[in-house]
XYZ file of C-alpha atoms in Angstrom:
608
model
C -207.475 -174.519 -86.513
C -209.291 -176.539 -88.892
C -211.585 -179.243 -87.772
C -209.761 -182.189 -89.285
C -206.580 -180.940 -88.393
C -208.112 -180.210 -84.848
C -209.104 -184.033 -84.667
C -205.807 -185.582 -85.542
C -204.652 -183.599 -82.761
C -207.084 -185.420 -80.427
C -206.865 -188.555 -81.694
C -202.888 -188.515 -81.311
C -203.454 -187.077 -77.763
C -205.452 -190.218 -77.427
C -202.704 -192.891 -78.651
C -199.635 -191.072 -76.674
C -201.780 -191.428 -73.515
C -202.978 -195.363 -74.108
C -199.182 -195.963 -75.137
C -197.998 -193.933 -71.850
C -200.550 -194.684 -69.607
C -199.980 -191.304 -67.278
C -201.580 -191.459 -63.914
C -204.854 -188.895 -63.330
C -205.702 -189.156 -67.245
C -209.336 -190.065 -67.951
C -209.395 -192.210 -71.482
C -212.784 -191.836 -71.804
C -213.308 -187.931 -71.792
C -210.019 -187.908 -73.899
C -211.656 -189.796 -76.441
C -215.095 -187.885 -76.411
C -213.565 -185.164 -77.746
C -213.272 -186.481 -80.924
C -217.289 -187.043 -80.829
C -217.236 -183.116 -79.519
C -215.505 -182.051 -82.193
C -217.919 -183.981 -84.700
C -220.418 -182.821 -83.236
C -219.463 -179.358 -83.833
C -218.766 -180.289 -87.701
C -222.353 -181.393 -88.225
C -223.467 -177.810 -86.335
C -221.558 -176.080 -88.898
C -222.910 -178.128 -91.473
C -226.138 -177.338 -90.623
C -225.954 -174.094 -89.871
C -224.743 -170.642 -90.992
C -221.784 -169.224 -89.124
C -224.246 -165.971 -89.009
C -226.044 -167.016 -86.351
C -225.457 -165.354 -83.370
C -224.896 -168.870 -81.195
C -222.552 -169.669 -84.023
C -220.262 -167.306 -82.730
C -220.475 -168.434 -78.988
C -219.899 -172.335 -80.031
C -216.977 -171.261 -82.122
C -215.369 -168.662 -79.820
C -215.506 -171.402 -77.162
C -213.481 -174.053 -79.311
C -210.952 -171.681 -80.339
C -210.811 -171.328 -76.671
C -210.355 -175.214 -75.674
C -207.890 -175.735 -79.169
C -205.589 -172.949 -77.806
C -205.339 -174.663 -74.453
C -204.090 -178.207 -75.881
C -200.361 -178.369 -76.299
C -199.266 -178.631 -80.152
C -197.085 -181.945 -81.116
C -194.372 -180.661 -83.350
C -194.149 -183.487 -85.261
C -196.053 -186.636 -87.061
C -196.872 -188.878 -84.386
C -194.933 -191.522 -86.176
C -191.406 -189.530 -86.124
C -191.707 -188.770 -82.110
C -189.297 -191.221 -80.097
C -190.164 -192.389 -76.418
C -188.148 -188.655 -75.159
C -190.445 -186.832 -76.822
C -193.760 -188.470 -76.299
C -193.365 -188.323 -72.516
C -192.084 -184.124 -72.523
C -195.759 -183.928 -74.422
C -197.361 -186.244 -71.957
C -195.801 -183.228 -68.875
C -196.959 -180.763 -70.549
C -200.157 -182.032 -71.023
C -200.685 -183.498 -67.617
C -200.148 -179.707 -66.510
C -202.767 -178.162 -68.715
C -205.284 -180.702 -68.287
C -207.944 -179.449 -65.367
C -207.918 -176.350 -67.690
C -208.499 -178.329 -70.904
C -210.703 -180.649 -69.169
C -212.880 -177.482 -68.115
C -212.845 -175.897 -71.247
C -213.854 -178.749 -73.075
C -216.402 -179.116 -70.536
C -217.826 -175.199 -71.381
C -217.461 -176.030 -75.038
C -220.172 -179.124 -74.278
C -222.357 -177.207 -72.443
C -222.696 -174.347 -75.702
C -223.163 -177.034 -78.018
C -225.719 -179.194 -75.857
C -227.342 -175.929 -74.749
C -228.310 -175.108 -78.352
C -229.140 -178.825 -79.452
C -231.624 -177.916 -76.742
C -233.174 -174.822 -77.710
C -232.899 -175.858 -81.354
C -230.209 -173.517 -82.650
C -232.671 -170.318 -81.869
C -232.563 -167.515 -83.862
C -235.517 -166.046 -82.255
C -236.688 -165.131 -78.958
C -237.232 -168.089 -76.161
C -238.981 -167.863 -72.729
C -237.599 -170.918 -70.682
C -239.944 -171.553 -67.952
C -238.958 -173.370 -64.589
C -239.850 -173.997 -61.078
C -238.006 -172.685 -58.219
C -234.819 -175.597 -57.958
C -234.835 -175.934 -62.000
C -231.533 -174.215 -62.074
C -232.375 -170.992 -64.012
C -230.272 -168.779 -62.114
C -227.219 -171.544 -62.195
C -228.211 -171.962 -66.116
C -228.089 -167.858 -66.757
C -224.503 -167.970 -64.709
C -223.009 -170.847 -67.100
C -224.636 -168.775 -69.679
C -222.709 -165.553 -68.851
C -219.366 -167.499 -68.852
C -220.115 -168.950 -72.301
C -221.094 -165.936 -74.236
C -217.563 -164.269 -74.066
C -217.790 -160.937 -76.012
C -221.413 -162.414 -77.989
C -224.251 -161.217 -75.630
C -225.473 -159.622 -72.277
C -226.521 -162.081 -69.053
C -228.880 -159.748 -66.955
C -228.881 -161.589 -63.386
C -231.775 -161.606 -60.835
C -230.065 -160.652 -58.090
C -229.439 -156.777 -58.414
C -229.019 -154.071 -55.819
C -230.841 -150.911 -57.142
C -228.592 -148.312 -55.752
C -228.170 -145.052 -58.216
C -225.172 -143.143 -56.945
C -224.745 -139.487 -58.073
C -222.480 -139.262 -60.744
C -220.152 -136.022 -60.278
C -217.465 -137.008 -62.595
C -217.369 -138.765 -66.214
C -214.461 -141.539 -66.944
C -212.921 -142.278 -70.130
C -215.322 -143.790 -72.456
C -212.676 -146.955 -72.600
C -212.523 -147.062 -68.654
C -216.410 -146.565 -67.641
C -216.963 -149.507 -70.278
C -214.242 -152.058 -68.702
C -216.066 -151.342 -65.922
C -219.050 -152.180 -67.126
C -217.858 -155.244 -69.149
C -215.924 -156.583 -66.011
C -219.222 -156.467 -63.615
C -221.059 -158.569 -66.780
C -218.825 -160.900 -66.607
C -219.001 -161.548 -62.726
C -220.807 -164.704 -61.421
C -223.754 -163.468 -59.835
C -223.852 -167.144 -57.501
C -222.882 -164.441 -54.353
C -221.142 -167.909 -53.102
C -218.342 -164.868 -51.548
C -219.194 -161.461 -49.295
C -217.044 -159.315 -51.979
C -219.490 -160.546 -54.205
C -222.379 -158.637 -52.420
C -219.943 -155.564 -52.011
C -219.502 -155.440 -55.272
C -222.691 -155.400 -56.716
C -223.697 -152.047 -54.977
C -221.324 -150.335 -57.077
C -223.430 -152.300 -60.429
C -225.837 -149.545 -61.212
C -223.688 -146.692 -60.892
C -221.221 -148.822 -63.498
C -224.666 -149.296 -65.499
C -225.224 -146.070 -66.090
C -221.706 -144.261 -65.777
C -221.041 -146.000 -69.001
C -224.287 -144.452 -70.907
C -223.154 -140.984 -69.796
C -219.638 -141.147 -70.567
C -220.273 -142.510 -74.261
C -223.261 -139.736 -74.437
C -220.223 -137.036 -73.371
C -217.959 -138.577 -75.985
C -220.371 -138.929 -78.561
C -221.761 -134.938 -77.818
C -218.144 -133.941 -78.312
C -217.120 -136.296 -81.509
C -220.512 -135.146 -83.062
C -219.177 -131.108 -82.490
C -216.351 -131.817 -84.314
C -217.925 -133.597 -87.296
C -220.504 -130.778 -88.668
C -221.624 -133.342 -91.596
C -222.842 -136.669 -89.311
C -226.084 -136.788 -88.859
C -227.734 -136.621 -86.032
C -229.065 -139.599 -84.420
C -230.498 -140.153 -80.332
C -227.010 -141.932 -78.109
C -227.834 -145.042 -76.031
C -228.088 -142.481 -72.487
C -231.110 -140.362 -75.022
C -232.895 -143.608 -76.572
C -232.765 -145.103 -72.557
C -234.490 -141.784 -71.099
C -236.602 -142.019 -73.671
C -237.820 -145.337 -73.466
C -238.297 -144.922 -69.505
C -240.282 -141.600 -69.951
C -242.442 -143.054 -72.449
C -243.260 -146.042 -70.151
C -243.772 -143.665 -67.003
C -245.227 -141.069 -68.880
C -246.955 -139.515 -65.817
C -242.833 -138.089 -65.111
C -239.972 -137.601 -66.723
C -236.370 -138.283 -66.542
C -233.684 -135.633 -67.827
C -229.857 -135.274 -68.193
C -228.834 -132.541 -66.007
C -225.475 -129.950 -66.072
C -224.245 -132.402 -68.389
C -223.598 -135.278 -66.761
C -226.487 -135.573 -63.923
C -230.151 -137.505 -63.465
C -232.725 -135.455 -62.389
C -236.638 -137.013 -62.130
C -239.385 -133.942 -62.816
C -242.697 -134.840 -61.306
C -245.002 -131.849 -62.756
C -243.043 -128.568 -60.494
C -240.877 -130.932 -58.460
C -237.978 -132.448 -58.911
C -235.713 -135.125 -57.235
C -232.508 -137.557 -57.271
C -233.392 -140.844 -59.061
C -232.725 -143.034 -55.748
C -236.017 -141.712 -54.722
C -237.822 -143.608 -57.566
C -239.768 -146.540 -56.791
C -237.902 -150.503 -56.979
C -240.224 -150.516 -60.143
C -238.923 -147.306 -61.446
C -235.474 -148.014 -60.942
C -235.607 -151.596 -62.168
C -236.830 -150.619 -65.380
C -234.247 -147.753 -65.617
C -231.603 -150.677 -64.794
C -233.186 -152.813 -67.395
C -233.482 -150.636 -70.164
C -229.598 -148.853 -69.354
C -228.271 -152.791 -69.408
C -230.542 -154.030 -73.048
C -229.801 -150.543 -74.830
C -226.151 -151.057 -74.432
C -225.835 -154.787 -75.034
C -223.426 -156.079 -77.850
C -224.862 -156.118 -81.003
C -226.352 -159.437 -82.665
C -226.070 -161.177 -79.866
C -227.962 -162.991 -77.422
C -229.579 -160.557 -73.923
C -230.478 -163.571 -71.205
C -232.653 -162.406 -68.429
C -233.028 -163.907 -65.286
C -236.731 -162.892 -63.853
C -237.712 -160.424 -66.284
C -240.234 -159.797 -63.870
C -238.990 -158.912 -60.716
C -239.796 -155.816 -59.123
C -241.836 -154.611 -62.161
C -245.780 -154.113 -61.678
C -248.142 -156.375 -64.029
C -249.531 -153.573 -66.065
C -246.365 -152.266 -67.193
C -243.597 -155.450 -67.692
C -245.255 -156.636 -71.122
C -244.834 -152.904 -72.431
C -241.162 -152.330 -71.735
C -240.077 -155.572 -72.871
C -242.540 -155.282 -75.935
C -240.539 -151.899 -76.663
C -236.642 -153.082 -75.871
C -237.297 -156.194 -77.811
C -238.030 -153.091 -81.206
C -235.128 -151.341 -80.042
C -232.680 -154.692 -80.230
C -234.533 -156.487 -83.068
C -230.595 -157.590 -83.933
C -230.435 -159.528 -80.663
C -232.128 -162.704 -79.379
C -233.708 -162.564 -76.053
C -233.935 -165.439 -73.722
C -236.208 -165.038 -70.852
C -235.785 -167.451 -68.011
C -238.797 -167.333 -65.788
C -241.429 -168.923 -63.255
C -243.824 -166.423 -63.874
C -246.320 -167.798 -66.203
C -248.691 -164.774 -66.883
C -245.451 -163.227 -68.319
C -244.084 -165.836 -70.459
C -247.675 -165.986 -71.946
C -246.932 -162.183 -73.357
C -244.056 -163.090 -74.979
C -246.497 -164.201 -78.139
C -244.097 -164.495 -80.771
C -241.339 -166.419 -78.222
C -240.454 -170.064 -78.377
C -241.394 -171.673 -75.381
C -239.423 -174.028 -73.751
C -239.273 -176.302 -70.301
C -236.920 -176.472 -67.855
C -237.568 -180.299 -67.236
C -234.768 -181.211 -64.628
C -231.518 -179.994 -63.784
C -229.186 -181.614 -62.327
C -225.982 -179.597 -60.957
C -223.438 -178.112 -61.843
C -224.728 -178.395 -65.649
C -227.011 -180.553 -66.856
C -230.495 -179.362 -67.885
C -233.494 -181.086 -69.729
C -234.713 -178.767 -71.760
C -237.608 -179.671 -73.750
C -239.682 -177.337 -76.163
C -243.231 -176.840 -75.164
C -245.831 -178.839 -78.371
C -248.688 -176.215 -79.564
C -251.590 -178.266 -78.371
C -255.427 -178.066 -77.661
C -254.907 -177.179 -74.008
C -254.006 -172.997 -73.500
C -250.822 -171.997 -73.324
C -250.599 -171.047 -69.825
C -252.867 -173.828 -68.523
C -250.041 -175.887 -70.058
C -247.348 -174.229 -68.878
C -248.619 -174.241 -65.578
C -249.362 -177.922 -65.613
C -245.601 -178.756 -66.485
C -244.511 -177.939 -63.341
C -246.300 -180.559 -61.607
C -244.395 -183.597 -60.273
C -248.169 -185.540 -59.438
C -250.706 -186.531 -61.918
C -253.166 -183.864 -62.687
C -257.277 -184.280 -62.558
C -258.864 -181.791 -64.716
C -262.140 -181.359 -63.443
C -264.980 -178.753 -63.783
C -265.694 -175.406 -62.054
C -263.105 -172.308 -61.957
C -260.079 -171.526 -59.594
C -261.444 -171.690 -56.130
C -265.089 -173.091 -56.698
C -266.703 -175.740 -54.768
C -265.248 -179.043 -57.257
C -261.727 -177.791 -56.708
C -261.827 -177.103 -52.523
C -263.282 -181.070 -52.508
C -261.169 -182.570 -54.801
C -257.760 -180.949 -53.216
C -259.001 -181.809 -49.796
C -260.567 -185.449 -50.723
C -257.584 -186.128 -53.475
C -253.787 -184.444 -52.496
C -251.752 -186.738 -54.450
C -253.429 -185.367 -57.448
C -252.486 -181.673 -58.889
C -256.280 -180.437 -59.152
C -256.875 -178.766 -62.106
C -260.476 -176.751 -62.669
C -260.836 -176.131 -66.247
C -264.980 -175.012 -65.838
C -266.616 -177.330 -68.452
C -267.132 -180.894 -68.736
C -266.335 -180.552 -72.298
C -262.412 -179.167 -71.403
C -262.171 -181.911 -69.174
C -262.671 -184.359 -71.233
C -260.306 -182.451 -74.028
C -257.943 -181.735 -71.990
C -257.140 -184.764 -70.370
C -256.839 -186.555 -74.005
C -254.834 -183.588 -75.410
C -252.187 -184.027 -72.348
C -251.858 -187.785 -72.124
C -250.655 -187.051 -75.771
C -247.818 -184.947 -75.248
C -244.308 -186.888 -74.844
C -241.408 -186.693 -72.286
C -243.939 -185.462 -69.498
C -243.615 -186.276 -65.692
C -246.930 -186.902 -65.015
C -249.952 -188.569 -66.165
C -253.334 -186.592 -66.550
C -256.775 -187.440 -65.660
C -260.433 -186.034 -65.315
C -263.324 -185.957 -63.232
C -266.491 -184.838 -64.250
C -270.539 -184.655 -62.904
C -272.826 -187.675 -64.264
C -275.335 -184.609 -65.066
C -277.092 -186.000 -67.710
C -274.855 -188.050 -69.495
C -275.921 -192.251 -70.423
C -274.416 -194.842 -68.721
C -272.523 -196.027 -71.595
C -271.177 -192.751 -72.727
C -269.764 -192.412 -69.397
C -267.904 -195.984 -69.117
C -266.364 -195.118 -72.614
C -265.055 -192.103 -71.288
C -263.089 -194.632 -68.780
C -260.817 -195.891 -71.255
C -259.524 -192.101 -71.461
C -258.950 -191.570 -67.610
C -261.959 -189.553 -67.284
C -264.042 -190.713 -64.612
C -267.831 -189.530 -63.179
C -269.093 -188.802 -60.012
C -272.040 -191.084 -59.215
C -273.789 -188.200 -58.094
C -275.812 -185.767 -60.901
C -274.005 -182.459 -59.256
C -270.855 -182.324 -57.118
C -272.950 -180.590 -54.875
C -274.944 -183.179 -54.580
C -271.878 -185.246 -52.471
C -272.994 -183.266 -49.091
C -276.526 -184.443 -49.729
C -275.563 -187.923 -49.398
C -277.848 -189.886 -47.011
C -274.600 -191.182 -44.650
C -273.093 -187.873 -44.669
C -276.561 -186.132 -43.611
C -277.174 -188.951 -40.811
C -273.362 -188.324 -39.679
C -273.872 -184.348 -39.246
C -277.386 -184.372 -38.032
C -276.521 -184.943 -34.146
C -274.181 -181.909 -34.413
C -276.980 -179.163 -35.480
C -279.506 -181.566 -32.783
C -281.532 -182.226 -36.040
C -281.373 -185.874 -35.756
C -285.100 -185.980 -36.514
C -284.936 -183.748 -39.990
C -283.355 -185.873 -42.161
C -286.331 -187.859 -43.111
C -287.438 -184.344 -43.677
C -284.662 -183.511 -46.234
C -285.189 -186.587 -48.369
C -288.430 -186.293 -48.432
C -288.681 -182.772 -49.639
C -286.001 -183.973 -52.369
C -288.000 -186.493 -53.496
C -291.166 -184.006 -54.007
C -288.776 -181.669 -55.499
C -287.984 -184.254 -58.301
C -291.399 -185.129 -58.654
C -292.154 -181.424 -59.621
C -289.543 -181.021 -61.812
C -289.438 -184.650 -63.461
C -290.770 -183.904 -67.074
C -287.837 -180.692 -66.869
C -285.283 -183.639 -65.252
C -286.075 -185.956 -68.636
C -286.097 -183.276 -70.863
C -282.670 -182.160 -70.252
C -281.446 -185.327 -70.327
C -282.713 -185.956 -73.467
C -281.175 -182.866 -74.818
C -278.034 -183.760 -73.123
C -278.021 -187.119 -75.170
C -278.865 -185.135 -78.452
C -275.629 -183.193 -77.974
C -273.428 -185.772 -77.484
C -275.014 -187.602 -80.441
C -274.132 -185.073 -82.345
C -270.537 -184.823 -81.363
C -269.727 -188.371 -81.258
C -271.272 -189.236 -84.409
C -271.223 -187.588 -88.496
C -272.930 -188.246 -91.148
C -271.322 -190.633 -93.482
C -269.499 -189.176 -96.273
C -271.144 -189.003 -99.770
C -270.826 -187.839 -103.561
C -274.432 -186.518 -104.720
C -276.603 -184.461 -103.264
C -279.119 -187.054 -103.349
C -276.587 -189.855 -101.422
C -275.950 -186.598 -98.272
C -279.897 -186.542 -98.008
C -280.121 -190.199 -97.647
C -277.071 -190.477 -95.578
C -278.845 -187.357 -93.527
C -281.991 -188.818 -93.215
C -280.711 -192.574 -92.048
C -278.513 -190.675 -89.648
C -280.952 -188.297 -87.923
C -283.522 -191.702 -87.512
C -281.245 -192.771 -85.116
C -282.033 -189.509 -82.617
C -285.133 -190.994 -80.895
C -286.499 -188.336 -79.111
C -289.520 -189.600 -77.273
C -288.608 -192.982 -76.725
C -285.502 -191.627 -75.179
C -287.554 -189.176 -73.058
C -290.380 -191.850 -72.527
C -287.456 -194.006 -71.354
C -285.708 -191.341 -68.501
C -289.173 -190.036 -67.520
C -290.263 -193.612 -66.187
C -286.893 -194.270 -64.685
C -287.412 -191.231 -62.920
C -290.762 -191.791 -61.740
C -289.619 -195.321 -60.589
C -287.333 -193.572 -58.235
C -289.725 -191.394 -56.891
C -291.963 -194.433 -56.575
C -289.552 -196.723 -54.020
C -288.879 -193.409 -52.173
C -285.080 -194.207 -53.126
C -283.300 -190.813 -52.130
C -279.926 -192.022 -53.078
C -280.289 -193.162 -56.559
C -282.508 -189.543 -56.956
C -279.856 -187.613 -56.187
C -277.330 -190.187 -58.540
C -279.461 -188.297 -60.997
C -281.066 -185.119 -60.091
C -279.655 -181.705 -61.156
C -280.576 -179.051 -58.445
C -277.962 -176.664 -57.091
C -280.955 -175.653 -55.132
C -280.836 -178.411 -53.291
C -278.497 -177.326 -50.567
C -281.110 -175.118 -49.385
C -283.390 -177.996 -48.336
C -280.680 -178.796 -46.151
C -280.076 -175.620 -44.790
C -283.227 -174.525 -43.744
C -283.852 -177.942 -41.974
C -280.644 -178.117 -40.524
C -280.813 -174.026 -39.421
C -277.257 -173.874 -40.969
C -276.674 -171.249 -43.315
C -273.779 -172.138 -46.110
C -273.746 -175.465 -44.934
C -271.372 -176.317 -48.401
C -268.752 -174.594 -46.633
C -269.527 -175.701 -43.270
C -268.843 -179.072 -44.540
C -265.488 -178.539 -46.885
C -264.279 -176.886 -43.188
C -265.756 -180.267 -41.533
C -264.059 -182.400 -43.926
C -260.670 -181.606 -43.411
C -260.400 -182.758 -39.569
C -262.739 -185.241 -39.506
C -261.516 -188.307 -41.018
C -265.147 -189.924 -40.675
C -266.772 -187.312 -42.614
C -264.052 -187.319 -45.251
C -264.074 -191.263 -45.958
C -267.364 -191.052 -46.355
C -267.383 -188.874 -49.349
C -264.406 -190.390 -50.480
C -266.493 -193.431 -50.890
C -268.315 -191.644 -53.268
C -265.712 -190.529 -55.795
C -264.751 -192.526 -58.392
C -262.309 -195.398 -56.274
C -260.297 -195.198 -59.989
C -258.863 -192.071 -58.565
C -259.033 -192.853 -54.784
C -256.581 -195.726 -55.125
C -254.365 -193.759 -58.366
């Protein structure tokens, strides 16, 4: 049915039902069918009805057309009779239309979505984003156009001692795709032990019809059969065994002399036998959708048998949907998309992941946090994470090692749109100026008042709070003295860090202006490297620094002093070995000891 003719249809629908008024009838959804339908012209318009999802979108509205009753007549020439036999007939088909309008919806919103893909996507989601309810609307949408691999599989390989008709092994085998895989019913979990043995009864039975056709046609060539190209795909990725066709229509596994039934592989085994049966036979230019591409497969070996199916069907388009980010980050030529929300039966927000200056799984990890994130410096598990998750829990803590990512980082994200969450950063005052560090404010990155993050257990407070439980009440005089000498030992290394600290940023704040001679870039050069003043700058931090030393003021020393060795003092006065982690274990039931430091962090992100 053409698409005008298809919305006159609706639109008379429309004006029998707001002349009639029938009871149960909902006006509104009536008339969004005519914006469906539209919708569907502009698709068209757009796009070439060679694309595979072309096929699924129109399949699906020949589907809903067929189910609306036909008026035999102009809508003019029907009397009052005839208008309300339509309006019965209609009222009976109308949960069906209703929920076939409803699937043609979701195919045409689903590939607004995912931007009419004709190449592969990895959609990435939480657990509760609806991927498995998204791969099971999927299934019932793709009629004869694609392949929905569930998640939930039982990986049972019966012995096959008979072969089917090639026409009966693959209803079979086309029935159990087309089952939900919700397991909302106990047949459904009967049912799906049967699912491998369906699997790969259908490969053998087309590899005995195709032996037998190829017999009696001396001339065709020979090329591998789908059961051939799917042992040898598995023997290639477990190349350490093999797996052979046996008496004809058997599996056999060889393991150097030995050999065995294929239920005695491993889950890994199997599940890439199961994978690689279900992709080899999948219909052709269509879509595959996999539901945890993952599961059950060891690290080292899932990016090399989807690398390899993905060659074999380079006429389908795979759609990965997955929570497992160090996979989706293989997929290197993939789109990459976010499950945002979902919101059930079937409504997604899908939104396509922006190429931006943060790494790709960094930011695919971070989308999946409903808090704001603080970047700050160190690696997974180091000392500025374990304070800042224990100090800071509405925040999603984020180490990205260097002060420079953090700083990055937290721009680049605050940049991207249609985010939950907000982003900001933390980093040490090291050796950065005063100023440089309240401009960084305006960005949401905010400093520690302390040189080190290290330094936060060195506090004065904090060492006058722990003393009475080590008995050293006495030693921490001790510790901030031997601090203070410290400093004065290293004070012309303290300034000239600093100094080279303030160089670096110079460098990468400013440029030097633009010019259009030679001559003009040397003057420009020269004016702009006058403004690096090296030893009034280190003139300037040397003399602060022996000012502090001077009024014996231990805080503002270690505000500025850059010492992991530090802790040490501590340690050997306080006879407490790995006193850091003493303390990040102290700070987490004692609510003293934690405000404390928590006065120290930047109250910016205290009160967020």
């Amino acid at each position: 049915m053409e698409l005008k003719l298809a919305s006159k249809l609706i639109s008379d629908i429309y004006h029998i039902c707001l002349e009639l008024k029938p009871e149960n009838i909902e006006f509104e959804a009536i008339d969004n069918w005519r914006k469906v339908i539209m919708d569907l012209h502009l698709i068209r318009a757009k796009n070439s009805e060679e694309y595979n999802f072309m096929q699924t979108i129109i399949s699906s509205y020949h589907i809903f057309l067929e189910s609306l009753p036909i008026i035999q007549k102009p809508l003019e020439n029907l009397n009052n009779e005839e208008k309300r036999i339509f309006i019965d007939q209609f009222i009976e088909q109308y949960e069906v239309i209703i929920s076939r309008l409803k699937q043609l919806e979701f195919n045409i919103s689903f590939y607004e979505q995912f931007g009419y893909f004709n190449n592969n996507v990895v959609a990435v989601g939480a657990n509760g984003s609806g991927k498995t309810s998204l791969a099971d609307n999927l299934r019932s949408s793709l009629n004869n156009n694609g392949l929905v691999i569930s998640a939930q599989r039982v990986l049972f390989i019966p012995e096959i001692d008979n072969i089917p008709s090639p026409e009966k092994s693959d209803k079979r085998w086309t029935d159990m795709n087309k089952k939900s895989r919700t397991f909302k019913d106990i047949d459904d979990f009967l049912e799906i032990k049967e699912e491998f043995g369906f699997v790969l009864g259908n490969l053998v039975a087309k590899h005995c019809n195709y032996a037998v056709n190829r017999l009696n046609d001396a001339s065709e060539s020979r090329v591998l059969s789908e059961l051939e190209i799917t042992l040898q795909i598995w023997n290639e990725i477990f190349d350490h065994r093999s797996l052979r066709l046996v008496d004809g229509i058997k599996l056999k596994v060889y393991d150097q002399e030995e050999s065995y039934d294929p239920l005695k592989l491993s889950e890994g085994e199997k599940s890439a036998l199961y994978l690689i049966s279900q992709v080899i036979q999948a219909p052709k230019n269509g879509f595959i959708i996999i539901d945890e591409p993952e599961m059950y497969l060891h690290k080292t070996i899932i990016s090399k048998i989807w690398n390899i199916l993905e060659i074999y069907r380079q006429d389908c388009t795979f759609i990965y949907l997955t929570h497992d980010l160090d996979f989706a980050v293989t997929r290197n030529t993939a789109a990459k998309v976010w499950l945002k929300s979902f919101v059930y039966p079937n409504l997604w927000d899908i939104k396509r992941i922006p190429e931006n200056l943060i790494p790709e799984k960094l930011m695919l990890e971070l989308l999946g946090s409903r808090i704001p994130i603080l970047f700050c410096e160190g690696t997974k598990n180091s000392i500025d994470q374990n304070i800042y998750q224990t100090l800071l829990p509405n925040f999603t803590i984020m180490p990205v090692e260097s002060c420079l990512n953090v700083i990055n980082f937290t721009k680049a994200y605050n940049t991207i749109p249609n985010v939950n969450t907000k982003a900001y950063g933390i980093i040490d005052a090291d050796h950065h100026c005063f100023t440089r560090l309240e401009k960084l404010k305006l960005d949401n990155i905010f400093s520690l008042k302390l040189a080190e993050v290290e330094n936060l257990f060195l506090h004065e407070k904090l060492l006058l709070q722990l003393a009475p439980i080590f008995f050293k009440e006495s030693k921490v005089l001790h510790i901030m003295d031997e601090v203070l000498k410290e400093l004065e030992k290293e004070k012309i290394l303290q300034a000239s860090r600093f100094v080279s600290c303030k160089i670096n940023n110079f460098f990468n704040e400013s440029h030097v202006s633009k010019a259009n001679s030679l001559e003009s870039i040397e003057v420009n050069f020269i004016d702009f490297n006058t403004k690096i003043e090296i030893k009034r700058w280190f003139e300037e931090r040397l003399t602060y620094i022996e000012d502090i030393i001077k009024r014996n003021d231990y805080n503002a020393a270690i505000s500025i002093y850059n010492n992991k060795g530090l802790k040490r003092i501590v340690e050997r006065n306080f006879s407490k070995p790995e006193y850091t982690d003493f303390v990040l274990k102290y700070l987490s039931k004692n609510n003293d000891i934690k405000q404390i430091v928590r006065d120290l962090l930047p109250q910016e992100l205290v009160n967020a």
